[in-house]
Short mmCIF file of C-alpha atoms and ligand atoms in Angstrom, two decimals:
data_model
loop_
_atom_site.label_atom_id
_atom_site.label_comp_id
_atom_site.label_asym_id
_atom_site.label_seq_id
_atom_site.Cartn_x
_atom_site.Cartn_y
_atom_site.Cartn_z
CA UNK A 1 42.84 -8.41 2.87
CA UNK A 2 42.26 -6.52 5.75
CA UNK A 3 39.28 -4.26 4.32
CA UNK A 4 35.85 -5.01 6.02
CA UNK A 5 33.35 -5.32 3.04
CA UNK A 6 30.38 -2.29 3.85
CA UNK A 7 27.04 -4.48 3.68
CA UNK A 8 24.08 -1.90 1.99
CA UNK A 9 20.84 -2.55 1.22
CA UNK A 10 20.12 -4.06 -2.22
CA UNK A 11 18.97 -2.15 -5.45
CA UNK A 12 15.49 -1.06 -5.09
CA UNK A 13 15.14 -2.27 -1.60
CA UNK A 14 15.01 0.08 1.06
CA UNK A 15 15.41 0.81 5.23
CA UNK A 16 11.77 2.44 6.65
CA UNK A 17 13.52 3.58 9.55
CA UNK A 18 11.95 5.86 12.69
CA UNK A 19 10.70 8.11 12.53
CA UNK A 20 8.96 7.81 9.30
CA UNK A 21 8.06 4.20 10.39
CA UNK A 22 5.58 5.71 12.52
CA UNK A 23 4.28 7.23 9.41
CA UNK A 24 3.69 4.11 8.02
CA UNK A 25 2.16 2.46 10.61
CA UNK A 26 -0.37 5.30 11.20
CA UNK A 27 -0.89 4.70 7.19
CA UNK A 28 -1.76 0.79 7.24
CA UNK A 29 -3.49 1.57 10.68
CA UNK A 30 -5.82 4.14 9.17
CA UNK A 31 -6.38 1.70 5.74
CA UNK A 32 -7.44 -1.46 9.00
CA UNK A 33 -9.51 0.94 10.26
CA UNK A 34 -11.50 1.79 7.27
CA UNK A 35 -11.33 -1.19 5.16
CA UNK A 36 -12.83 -2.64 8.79
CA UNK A 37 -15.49 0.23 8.71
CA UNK A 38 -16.59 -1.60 5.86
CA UNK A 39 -16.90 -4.61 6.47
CA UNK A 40 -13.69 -6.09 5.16
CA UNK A 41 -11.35 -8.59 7.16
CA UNK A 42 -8.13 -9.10 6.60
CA UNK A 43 -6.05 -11.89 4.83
CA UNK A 44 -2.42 -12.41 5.15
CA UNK A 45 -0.85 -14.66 2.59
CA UNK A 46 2.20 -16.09 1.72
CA UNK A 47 5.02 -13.61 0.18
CA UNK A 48 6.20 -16.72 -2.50
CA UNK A 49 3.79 -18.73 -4.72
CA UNK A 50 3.99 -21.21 -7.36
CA UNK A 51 5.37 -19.38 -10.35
CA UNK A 52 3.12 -20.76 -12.49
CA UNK A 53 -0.06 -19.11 -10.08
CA UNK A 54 1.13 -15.55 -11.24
CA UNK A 55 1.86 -16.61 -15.31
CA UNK A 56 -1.74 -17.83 -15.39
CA UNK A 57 -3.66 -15.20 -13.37
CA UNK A 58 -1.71 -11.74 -14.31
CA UNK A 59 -0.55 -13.28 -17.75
CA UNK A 60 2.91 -14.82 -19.22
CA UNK A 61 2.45 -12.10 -21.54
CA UNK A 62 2.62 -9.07 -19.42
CA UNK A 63 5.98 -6.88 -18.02
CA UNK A 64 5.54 -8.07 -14.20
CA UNK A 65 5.06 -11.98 -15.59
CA UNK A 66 7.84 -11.57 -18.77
CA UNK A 67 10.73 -9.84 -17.30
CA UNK A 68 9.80 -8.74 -13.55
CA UNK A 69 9.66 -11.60 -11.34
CA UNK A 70 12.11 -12.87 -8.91
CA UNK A 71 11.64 -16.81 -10.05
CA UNK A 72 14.23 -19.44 -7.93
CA UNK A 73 13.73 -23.37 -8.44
CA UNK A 74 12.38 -24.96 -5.35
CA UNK A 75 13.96 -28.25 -4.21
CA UNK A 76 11.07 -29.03 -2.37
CA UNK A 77 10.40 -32.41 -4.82
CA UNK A 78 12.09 -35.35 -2.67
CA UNK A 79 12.81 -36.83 -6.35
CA UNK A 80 14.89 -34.15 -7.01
CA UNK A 81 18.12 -35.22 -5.93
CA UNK A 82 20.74 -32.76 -4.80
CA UNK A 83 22.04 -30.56 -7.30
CA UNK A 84 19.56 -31.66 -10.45
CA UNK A 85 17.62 -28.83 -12.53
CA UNK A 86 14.12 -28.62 -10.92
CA UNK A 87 11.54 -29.49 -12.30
CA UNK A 88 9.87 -26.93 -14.09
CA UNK A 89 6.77 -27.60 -12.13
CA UNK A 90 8.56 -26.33 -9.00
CA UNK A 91 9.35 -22.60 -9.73
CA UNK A 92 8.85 -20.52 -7.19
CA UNK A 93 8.26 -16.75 -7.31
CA UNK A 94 8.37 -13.80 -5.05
CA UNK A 95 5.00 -12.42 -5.30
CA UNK A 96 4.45 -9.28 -7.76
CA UNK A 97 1.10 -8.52 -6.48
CA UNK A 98 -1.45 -10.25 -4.37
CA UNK A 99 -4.86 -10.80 -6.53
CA UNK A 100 -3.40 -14.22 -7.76
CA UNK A 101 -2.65 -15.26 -4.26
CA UNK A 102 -6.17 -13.95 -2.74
CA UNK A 103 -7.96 -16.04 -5.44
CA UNK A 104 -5.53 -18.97 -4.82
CA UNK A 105 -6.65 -18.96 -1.22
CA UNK A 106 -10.33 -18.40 -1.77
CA UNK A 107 -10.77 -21.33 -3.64
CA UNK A 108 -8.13 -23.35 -1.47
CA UNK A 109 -10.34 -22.86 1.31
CA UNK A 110 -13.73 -23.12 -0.30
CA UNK A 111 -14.81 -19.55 0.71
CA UNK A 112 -17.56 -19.39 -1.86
CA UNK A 113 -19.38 -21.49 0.82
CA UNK A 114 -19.04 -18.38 3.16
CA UNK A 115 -22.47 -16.03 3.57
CA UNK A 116 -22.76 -12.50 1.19
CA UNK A 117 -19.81 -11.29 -0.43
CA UNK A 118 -16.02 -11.89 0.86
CA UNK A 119 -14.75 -9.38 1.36
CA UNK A 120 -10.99 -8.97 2.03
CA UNK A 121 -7.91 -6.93 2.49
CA UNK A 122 -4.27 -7.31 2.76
CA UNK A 123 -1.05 -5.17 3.40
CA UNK A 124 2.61 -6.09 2.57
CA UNK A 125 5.52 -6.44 0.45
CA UNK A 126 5.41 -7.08 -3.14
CA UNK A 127 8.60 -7.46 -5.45
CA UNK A 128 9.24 -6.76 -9.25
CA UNK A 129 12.58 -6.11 -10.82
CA UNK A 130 11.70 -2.57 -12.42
CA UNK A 131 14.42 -0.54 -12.89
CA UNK A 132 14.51 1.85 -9.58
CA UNK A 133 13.74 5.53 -9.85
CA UNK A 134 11.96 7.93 -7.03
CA UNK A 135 8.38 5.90 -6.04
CA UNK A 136 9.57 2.72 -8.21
CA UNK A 137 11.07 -0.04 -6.35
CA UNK A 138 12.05 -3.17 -6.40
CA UNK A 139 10.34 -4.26 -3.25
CA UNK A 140 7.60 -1.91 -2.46
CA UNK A 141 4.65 -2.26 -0.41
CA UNK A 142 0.88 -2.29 -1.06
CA UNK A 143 -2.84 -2.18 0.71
CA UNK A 144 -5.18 -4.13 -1.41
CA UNK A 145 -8.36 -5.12 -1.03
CA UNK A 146 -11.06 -7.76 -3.07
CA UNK A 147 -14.41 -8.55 -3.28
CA UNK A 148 -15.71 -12.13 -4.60
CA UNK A 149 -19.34 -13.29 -4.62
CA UNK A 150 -21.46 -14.32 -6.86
CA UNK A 151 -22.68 -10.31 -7.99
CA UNK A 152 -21.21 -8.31 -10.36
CA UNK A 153 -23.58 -5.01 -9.21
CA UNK A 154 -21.91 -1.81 -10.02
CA UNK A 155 -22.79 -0.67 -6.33
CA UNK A 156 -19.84 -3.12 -5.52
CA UNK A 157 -17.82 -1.55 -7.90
CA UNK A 158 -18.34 1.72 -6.59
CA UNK A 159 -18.18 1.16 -2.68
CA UNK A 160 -15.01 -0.29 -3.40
CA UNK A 161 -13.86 3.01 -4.91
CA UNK A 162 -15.82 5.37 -1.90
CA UNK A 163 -13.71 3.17 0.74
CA UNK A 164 -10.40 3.80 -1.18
CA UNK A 165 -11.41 7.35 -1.55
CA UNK A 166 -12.71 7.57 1.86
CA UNK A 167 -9.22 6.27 3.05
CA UNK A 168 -7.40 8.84 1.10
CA UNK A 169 -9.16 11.47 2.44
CA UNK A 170 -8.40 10.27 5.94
CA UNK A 171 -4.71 10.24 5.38
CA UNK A 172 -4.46 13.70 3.66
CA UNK A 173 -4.13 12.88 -0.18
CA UNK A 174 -6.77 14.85 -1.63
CA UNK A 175 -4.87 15.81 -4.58
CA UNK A 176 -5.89 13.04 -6.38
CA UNK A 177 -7.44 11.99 -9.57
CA UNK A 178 -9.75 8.83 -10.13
CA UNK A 179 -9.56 7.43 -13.34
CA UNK A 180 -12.40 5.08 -14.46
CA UNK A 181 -12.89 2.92 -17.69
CA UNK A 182 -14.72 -0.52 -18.77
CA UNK A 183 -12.78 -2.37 -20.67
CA UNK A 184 -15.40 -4.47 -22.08
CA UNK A 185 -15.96 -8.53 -21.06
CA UNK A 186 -15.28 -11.83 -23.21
CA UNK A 187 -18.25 -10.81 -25.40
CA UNK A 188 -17.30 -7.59 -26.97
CA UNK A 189 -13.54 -6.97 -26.55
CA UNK A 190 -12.28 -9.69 -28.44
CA UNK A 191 -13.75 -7.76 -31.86
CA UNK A 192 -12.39 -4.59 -30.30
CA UNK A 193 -8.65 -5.95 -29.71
CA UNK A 194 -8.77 -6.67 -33.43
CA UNK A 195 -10.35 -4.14 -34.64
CA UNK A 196 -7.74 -2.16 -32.33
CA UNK A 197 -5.13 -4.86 -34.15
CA UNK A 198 -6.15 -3.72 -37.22
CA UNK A 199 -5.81 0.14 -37.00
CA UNK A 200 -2.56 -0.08 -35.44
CA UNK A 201 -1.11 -2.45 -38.16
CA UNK A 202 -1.99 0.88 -40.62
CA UNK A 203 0.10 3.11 -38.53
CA UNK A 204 3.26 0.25 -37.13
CA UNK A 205 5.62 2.52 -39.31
CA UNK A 206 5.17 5.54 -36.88
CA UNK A 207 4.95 4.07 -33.44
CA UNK A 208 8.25 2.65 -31.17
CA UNK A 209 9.48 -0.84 -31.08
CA UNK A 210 7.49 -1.48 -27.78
CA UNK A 211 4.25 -0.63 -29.21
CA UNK A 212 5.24 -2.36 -32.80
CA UNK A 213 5.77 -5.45 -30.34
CA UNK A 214 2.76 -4.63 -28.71
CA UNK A 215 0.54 -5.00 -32.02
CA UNK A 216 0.73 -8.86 -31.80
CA UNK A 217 0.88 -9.64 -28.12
CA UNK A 218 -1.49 -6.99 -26.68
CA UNK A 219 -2.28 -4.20 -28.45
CA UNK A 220 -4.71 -2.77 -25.87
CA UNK A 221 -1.11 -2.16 -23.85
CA UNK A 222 -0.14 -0.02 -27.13
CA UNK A 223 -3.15 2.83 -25.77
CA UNK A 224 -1.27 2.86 -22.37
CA UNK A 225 2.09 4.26 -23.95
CA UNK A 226 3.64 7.02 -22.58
CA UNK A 227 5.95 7.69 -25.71
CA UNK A 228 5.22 11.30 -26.44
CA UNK A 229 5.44 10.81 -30.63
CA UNK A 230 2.82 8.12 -30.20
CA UNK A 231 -0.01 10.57 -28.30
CA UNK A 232 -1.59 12.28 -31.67
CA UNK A 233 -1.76 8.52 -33.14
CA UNK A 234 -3.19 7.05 -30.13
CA UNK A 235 -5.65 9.77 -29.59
CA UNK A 236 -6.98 8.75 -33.27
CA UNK A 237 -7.48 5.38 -32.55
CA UNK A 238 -10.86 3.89 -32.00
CA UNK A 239 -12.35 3.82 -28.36
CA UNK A 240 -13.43 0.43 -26.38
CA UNK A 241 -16.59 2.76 -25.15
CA UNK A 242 -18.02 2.74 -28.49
CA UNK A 243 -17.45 -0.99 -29.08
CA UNK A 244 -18.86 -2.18 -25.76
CA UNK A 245 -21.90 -5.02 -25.69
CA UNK A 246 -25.03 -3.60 -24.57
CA UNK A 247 -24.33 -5.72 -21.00
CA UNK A 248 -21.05 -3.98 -20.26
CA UNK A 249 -22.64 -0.36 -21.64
CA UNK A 250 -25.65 -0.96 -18.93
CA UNK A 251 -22.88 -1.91 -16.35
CA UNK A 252 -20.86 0.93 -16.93
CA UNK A 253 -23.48 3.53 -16.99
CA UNK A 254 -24.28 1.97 -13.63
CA UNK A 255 -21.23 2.56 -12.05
CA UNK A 256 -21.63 5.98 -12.83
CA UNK A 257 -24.76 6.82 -11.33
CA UNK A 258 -23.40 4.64 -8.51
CA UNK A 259 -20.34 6.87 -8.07
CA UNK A 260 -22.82 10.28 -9.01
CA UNK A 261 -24.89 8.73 -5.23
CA UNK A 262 -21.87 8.60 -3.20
CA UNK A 263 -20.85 11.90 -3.99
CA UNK A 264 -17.40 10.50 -5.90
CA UNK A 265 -15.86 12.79 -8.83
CA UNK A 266 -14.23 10.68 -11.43
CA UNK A 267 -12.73 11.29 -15.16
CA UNK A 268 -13.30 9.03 -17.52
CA UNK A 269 -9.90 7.92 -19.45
CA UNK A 270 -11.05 5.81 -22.41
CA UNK A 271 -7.10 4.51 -22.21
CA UNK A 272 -6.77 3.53 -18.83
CA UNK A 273 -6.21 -0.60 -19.80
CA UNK A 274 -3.78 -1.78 -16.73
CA UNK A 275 -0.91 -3.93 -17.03
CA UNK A 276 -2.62 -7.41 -16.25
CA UNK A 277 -4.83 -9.42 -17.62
CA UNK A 278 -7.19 -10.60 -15.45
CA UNK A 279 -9.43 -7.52 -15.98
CA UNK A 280 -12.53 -7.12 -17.64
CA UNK A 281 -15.47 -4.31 -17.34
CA UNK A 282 -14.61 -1.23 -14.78
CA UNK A 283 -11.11 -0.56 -14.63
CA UNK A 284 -9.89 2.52 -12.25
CA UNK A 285 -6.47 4.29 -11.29
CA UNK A 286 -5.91 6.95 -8.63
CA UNK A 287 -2.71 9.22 -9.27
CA UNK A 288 -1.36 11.48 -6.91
CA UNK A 289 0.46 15.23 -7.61
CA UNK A 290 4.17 15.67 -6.90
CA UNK A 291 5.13 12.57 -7.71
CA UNK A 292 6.63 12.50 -11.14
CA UNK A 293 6.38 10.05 -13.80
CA UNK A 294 5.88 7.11 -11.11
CA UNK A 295 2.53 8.76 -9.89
CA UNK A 296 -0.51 6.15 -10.09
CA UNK A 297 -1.31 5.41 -6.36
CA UNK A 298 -4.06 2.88 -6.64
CA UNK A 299 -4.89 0.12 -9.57
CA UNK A 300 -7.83 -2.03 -9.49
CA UNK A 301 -10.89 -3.07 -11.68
CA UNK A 302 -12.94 -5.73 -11.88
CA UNK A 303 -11.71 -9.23 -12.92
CA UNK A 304 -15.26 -12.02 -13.23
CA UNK A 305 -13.75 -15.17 -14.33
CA UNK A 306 -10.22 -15.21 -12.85
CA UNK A 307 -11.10 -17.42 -9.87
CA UNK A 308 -12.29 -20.02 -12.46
CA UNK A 309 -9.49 -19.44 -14.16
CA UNK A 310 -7.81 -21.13 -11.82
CA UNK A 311 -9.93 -23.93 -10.68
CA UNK A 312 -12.37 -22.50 -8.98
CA UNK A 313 -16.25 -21.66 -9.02
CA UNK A 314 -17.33 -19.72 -11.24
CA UNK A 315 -17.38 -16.06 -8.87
CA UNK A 316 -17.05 -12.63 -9.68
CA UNK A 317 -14.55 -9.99 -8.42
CA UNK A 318 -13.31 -6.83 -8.10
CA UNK A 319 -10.53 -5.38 -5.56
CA UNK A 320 -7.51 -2.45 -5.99
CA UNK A 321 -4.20 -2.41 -4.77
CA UNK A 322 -2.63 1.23 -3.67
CA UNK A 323 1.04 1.58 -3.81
CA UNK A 324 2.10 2.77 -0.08
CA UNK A 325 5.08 4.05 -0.65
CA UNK A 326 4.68 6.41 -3.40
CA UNK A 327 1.23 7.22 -1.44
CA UNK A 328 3.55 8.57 1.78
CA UNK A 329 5.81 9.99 -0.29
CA UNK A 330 3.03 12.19 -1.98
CA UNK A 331 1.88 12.97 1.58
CA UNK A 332 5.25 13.97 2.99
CA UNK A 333 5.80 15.81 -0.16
CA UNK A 334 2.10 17.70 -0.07
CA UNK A 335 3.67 18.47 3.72
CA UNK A 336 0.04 17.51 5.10
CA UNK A 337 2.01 14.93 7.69
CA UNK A 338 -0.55 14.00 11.07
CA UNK A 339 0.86 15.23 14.54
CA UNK A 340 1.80 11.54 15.79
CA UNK A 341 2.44 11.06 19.42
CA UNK A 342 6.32 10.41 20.30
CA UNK A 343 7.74 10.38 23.30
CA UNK A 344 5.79 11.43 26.49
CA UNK A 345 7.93 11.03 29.53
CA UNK A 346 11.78 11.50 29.82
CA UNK A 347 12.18 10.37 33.47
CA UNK A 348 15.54 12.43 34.73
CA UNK A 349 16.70 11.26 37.58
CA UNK A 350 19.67 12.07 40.00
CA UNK A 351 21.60 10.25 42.05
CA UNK A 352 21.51 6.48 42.60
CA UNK A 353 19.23 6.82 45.93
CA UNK A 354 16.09 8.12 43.21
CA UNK A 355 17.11 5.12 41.01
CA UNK A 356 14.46 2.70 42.63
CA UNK A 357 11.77 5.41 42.20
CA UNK A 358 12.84 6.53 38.92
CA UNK A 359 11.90 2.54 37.44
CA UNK A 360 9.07 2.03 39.80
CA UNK A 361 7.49 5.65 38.27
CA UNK A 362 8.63 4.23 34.77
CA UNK A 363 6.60 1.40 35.55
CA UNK A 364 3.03 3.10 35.97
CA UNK A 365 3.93 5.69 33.56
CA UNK A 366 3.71 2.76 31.05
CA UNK A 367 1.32 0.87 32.06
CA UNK A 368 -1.13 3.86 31.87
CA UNK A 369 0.18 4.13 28.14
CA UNK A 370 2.42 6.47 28.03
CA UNK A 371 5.92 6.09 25.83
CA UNK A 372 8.89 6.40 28.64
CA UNK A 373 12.39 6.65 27.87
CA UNK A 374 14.39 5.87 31.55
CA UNK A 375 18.18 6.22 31.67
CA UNK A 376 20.08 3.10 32.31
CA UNK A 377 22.97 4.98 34.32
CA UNK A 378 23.45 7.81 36.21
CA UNK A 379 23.76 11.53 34.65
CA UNK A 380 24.59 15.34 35.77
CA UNK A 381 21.12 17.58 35.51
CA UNK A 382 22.70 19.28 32.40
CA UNK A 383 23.06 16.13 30.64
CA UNK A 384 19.92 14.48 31.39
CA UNK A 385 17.88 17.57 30.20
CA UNK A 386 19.71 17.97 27.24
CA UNK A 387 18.88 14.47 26.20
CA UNK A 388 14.93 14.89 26.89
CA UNK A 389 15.18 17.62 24.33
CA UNK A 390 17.07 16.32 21.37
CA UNK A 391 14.86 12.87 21.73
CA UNK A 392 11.73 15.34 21.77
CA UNK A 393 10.11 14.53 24.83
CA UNK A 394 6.92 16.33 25.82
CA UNK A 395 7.94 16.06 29.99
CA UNK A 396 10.82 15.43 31.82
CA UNK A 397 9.76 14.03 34.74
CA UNK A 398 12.69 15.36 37.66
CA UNK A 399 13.69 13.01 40.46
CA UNK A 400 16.43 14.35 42.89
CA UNK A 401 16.74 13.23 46.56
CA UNK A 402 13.84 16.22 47.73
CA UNK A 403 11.24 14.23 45.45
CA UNK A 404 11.81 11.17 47.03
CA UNK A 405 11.19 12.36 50.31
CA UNK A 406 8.32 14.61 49.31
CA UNK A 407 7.17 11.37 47.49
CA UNK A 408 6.28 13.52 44.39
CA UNK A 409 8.02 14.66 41.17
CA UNK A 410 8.65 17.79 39.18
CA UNK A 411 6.68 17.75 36.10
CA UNK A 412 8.56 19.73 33.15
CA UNK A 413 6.73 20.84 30.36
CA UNK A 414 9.59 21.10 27.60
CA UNK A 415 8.09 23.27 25.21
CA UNK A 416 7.77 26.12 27.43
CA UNK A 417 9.83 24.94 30.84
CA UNK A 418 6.02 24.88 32.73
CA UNK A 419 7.10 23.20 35.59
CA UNK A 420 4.83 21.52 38.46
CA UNK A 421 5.41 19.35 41.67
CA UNK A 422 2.85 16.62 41.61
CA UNK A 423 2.39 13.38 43.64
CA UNK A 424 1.93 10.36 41.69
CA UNK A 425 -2.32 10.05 41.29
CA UNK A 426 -1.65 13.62 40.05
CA UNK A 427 1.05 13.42 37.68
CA UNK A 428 -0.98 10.57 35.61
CA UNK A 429 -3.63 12.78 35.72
CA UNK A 430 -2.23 15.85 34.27
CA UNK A 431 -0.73 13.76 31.66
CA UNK A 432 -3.66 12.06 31.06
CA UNK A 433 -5.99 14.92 30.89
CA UNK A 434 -2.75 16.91 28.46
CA UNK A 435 -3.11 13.60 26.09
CA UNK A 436 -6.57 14.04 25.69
CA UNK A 437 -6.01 17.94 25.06
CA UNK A 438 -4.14 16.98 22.03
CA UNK A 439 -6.06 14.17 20.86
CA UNK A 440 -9.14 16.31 20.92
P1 HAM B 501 -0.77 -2.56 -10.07
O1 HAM B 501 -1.32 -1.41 -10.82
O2 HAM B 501 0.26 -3.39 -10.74
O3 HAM B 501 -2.01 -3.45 -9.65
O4 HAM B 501 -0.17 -2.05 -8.68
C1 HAM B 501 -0.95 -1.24 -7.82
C2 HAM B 501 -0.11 -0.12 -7.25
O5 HAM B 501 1.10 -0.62 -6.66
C3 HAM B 501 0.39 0.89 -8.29
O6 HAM B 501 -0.61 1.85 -8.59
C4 HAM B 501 1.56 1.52 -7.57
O7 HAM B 501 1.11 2.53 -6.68
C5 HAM B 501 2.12 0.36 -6.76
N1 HAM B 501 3.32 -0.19 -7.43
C6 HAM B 501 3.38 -1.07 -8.45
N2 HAM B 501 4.66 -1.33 -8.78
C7 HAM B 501 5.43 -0.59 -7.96
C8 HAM B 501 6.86 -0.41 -7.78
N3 HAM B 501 7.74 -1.09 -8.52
N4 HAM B 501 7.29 0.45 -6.84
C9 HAM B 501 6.41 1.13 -6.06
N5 HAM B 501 5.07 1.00 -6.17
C10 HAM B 501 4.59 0.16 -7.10
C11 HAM B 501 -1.94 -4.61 -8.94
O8 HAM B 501 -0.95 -4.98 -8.35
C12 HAM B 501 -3.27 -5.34 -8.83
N6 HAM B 501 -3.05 -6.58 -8.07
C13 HAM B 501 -4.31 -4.47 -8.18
C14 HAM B 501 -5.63 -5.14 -8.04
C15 HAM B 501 -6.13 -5.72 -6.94
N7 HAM B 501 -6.51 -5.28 -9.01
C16 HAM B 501 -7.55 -5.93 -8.55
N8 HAM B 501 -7.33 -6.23 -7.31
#
């Protein structure tokens, strides 16, 4: 067969090509910068874990654990010989989310022992096999961030959600809703879940075959159905906020007044449960307009206990994860996009006697910071200014044979064809003072 096979990119994986790239890194730059601003530092952790690290922390229970995961045995056991069934023990997956991993390295590298809270953050791919639709993937990317100490203050709680605000604002998505909830602790939801068990079993006839499923394994997941038959039933059903102990009352009350002193507008959505298990106490969400069904931004709530859980100390925590590529895709949709800086400097030059000049110039130009594109062969005038424009260079800088034995260039401004003859101190300094216009 002579037919070349056409290699694409698999299902729910996805090419961030330029220039929306540049997008993103001005995105995960901006989160550095304020998760930085704050005091957080970052961690970067492996992209596969034990399999069994993500059943025990998230939940074998739960979508991502049950039916999500990309799982592969490992062969890493020496007494596995070639082609046996691994052992069970050796599953690997691709990481769905990060918490588990974060935990799995704080108490790998004893970072309880480390002074005030930890505080860190992380950015990178994540995989689940969901089926694909617009701002669903199968490999997506997220910004997290956790806290772990020994404190469960709402203040944490709530400068956790005025940095994840604070970074929204910074990159344009302001229209946003927070969702907050407290989903109670060990102490009181146990008698809600059956209570919630309970109710539900009175009403199993009406409701879908997910939420009927949902009665036995987790029926808190039943409140988070988006079936639209189910809403009047749900809305009847009793609410965690009147079932809370009077701890996780006080503790929720105090995350409000804590988000009322920052200045933070919240709703509160007596529903909001998330998909994993580790949480307990303040649960939040952030969804974004224009996005469709697929339009929660941001998960994160507080989950005391997990780092025990597995192994560890007993510590507190609380962290958020926001989904970065439905969060661009609500900015380029909103249209809000930042003026990032592209190319500065198209260097044209003509004839091969300018060509020493030409990469000498190219030289400075980037070593005083500016992003030069220099032609690796020779072109006619027409040509060369042509391609300045469709790359969308700011300047083209002109050398012909009078430059070089002026020893200066023409400077030409392509938005408007300003054009100036400048020796080389000069030129960096009108480009120079030009960046700073823009910047400013
Ligand atoms: P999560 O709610 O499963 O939480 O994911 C957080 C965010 O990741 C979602 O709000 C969404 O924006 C994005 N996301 C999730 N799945 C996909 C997908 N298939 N395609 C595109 N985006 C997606 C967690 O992962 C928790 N680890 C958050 C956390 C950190 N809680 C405490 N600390």
């Amino acid at each position: 067969m002579n037919e070349k096979k056409q290699f694409r990119a698999i299902k729910g994986t996805r090419d961030i090509t330029p220039p929306d790239s540049a997008l993103w890194n001005w995105f995960e730059r901006t989160a550095r910068d304020t998760f930085e601003s704050f005091n957080f530092r970052e961690i970067r952790l492996p992209i596969f874990e034990e399999t069994s690290l993500f059943a025990r922390s998230v939940g074998g229970e739960t979508d991502i654990v049950s039916k999500e995961m990309y799982t592969f045995a490992d062969r890493s056991s020496s007494a596995t010989p070639e082609g046996a069934p691994a052992d069970p023990g050796d599953l690997i997956s691709l990481r769905p989310e990060a918490t588990a991993s974060t935990m799995r390295a704080y108490i790998e590298h004893g970072m309880h022992a480390l002074p005030g809270n930890v505080k860190l953050y992380y950015i990178g791919p994540m995989f689940r096999r969901e089926r694909p639709q617009k701002g669903r993937y199968r490999q997506f990317y997220q910004i997290g961030a956790e806290v772990l100490g020994s404190s469960d203050a709402p203040a944490i709680d709530a400068e956790v959600i005025e940095m994840l605000m604070l970074f929204f604002q910074r990159v344009g998505l302001t229209r946003t809703t927070l969702y907050i909830n407290s989903i109670g602790d060990k102490n009181c939801r146990p008698a809600y879940v059956e209570l919630l068990r309970a109710e539900l079993q009175k009403v199993k006839e009406q409701l879908g075959a997910d939420s009927q499923r949902r009665i036995d394994t987790n029926p808190l997941r039943v409140l988070d159905s988006k079936v639209p038959h189910e809403q009047e039933i749900i809305a009847k059903l009793p609410r965690i906020a009147d079932h809370l102990c009077d701890a996780c009352k006080e503790n929720y009350a105090g995350l409000k007044r804590e988000l009322a002193l920052r200045g933070i507008t919240y709703e509160e959505n007596w529903r909001l449960v998330r998909g994993l298990d580790y949480y307990t106490r303040t649960t939040f969400e952030v969804i974004a307009e224009g996005l469709g069904s697929q339009n929660a931004v941001c998960g994160g709530g507080r989950y005391d206990g997990l780092v025990e859980l597995l192994g560890g100390q007993p510590t507190k925590g609380i962290g958020f994860a926001i989904g970065s590529d439905r969060s661009i895709l609500s900015i380029q949709e909103s249209g809000n996009l930042p003026q990032l800086p592209g190319l500065d400097v198209f260097v044209a030059w003509m004839g091969m006697d300018t060509y020493p000049t030409a990469v000498k110039i190219a030289r400075s130009l980037r070593d005083a910071g500016f992003d030069v594109e220099l032609p690796a062969e020779e072109m006619k005038f027409k040509k060369l200014l042509n391609l300045a424009d469709r790359l969308g260079a700011r300047y083209a800088l002109i050398i012909g044979s009078d430059e070089v034995a002026s020893g200066t260039f023409t400077l030409k401004r392509l938005s408007d064809a300003d054009q100036k003859k400048l020796n080389e101190a000069n030129l960096l300094e009108t480009l120079r003072s030009e960046r700073r216009g823009t910047r400013a």
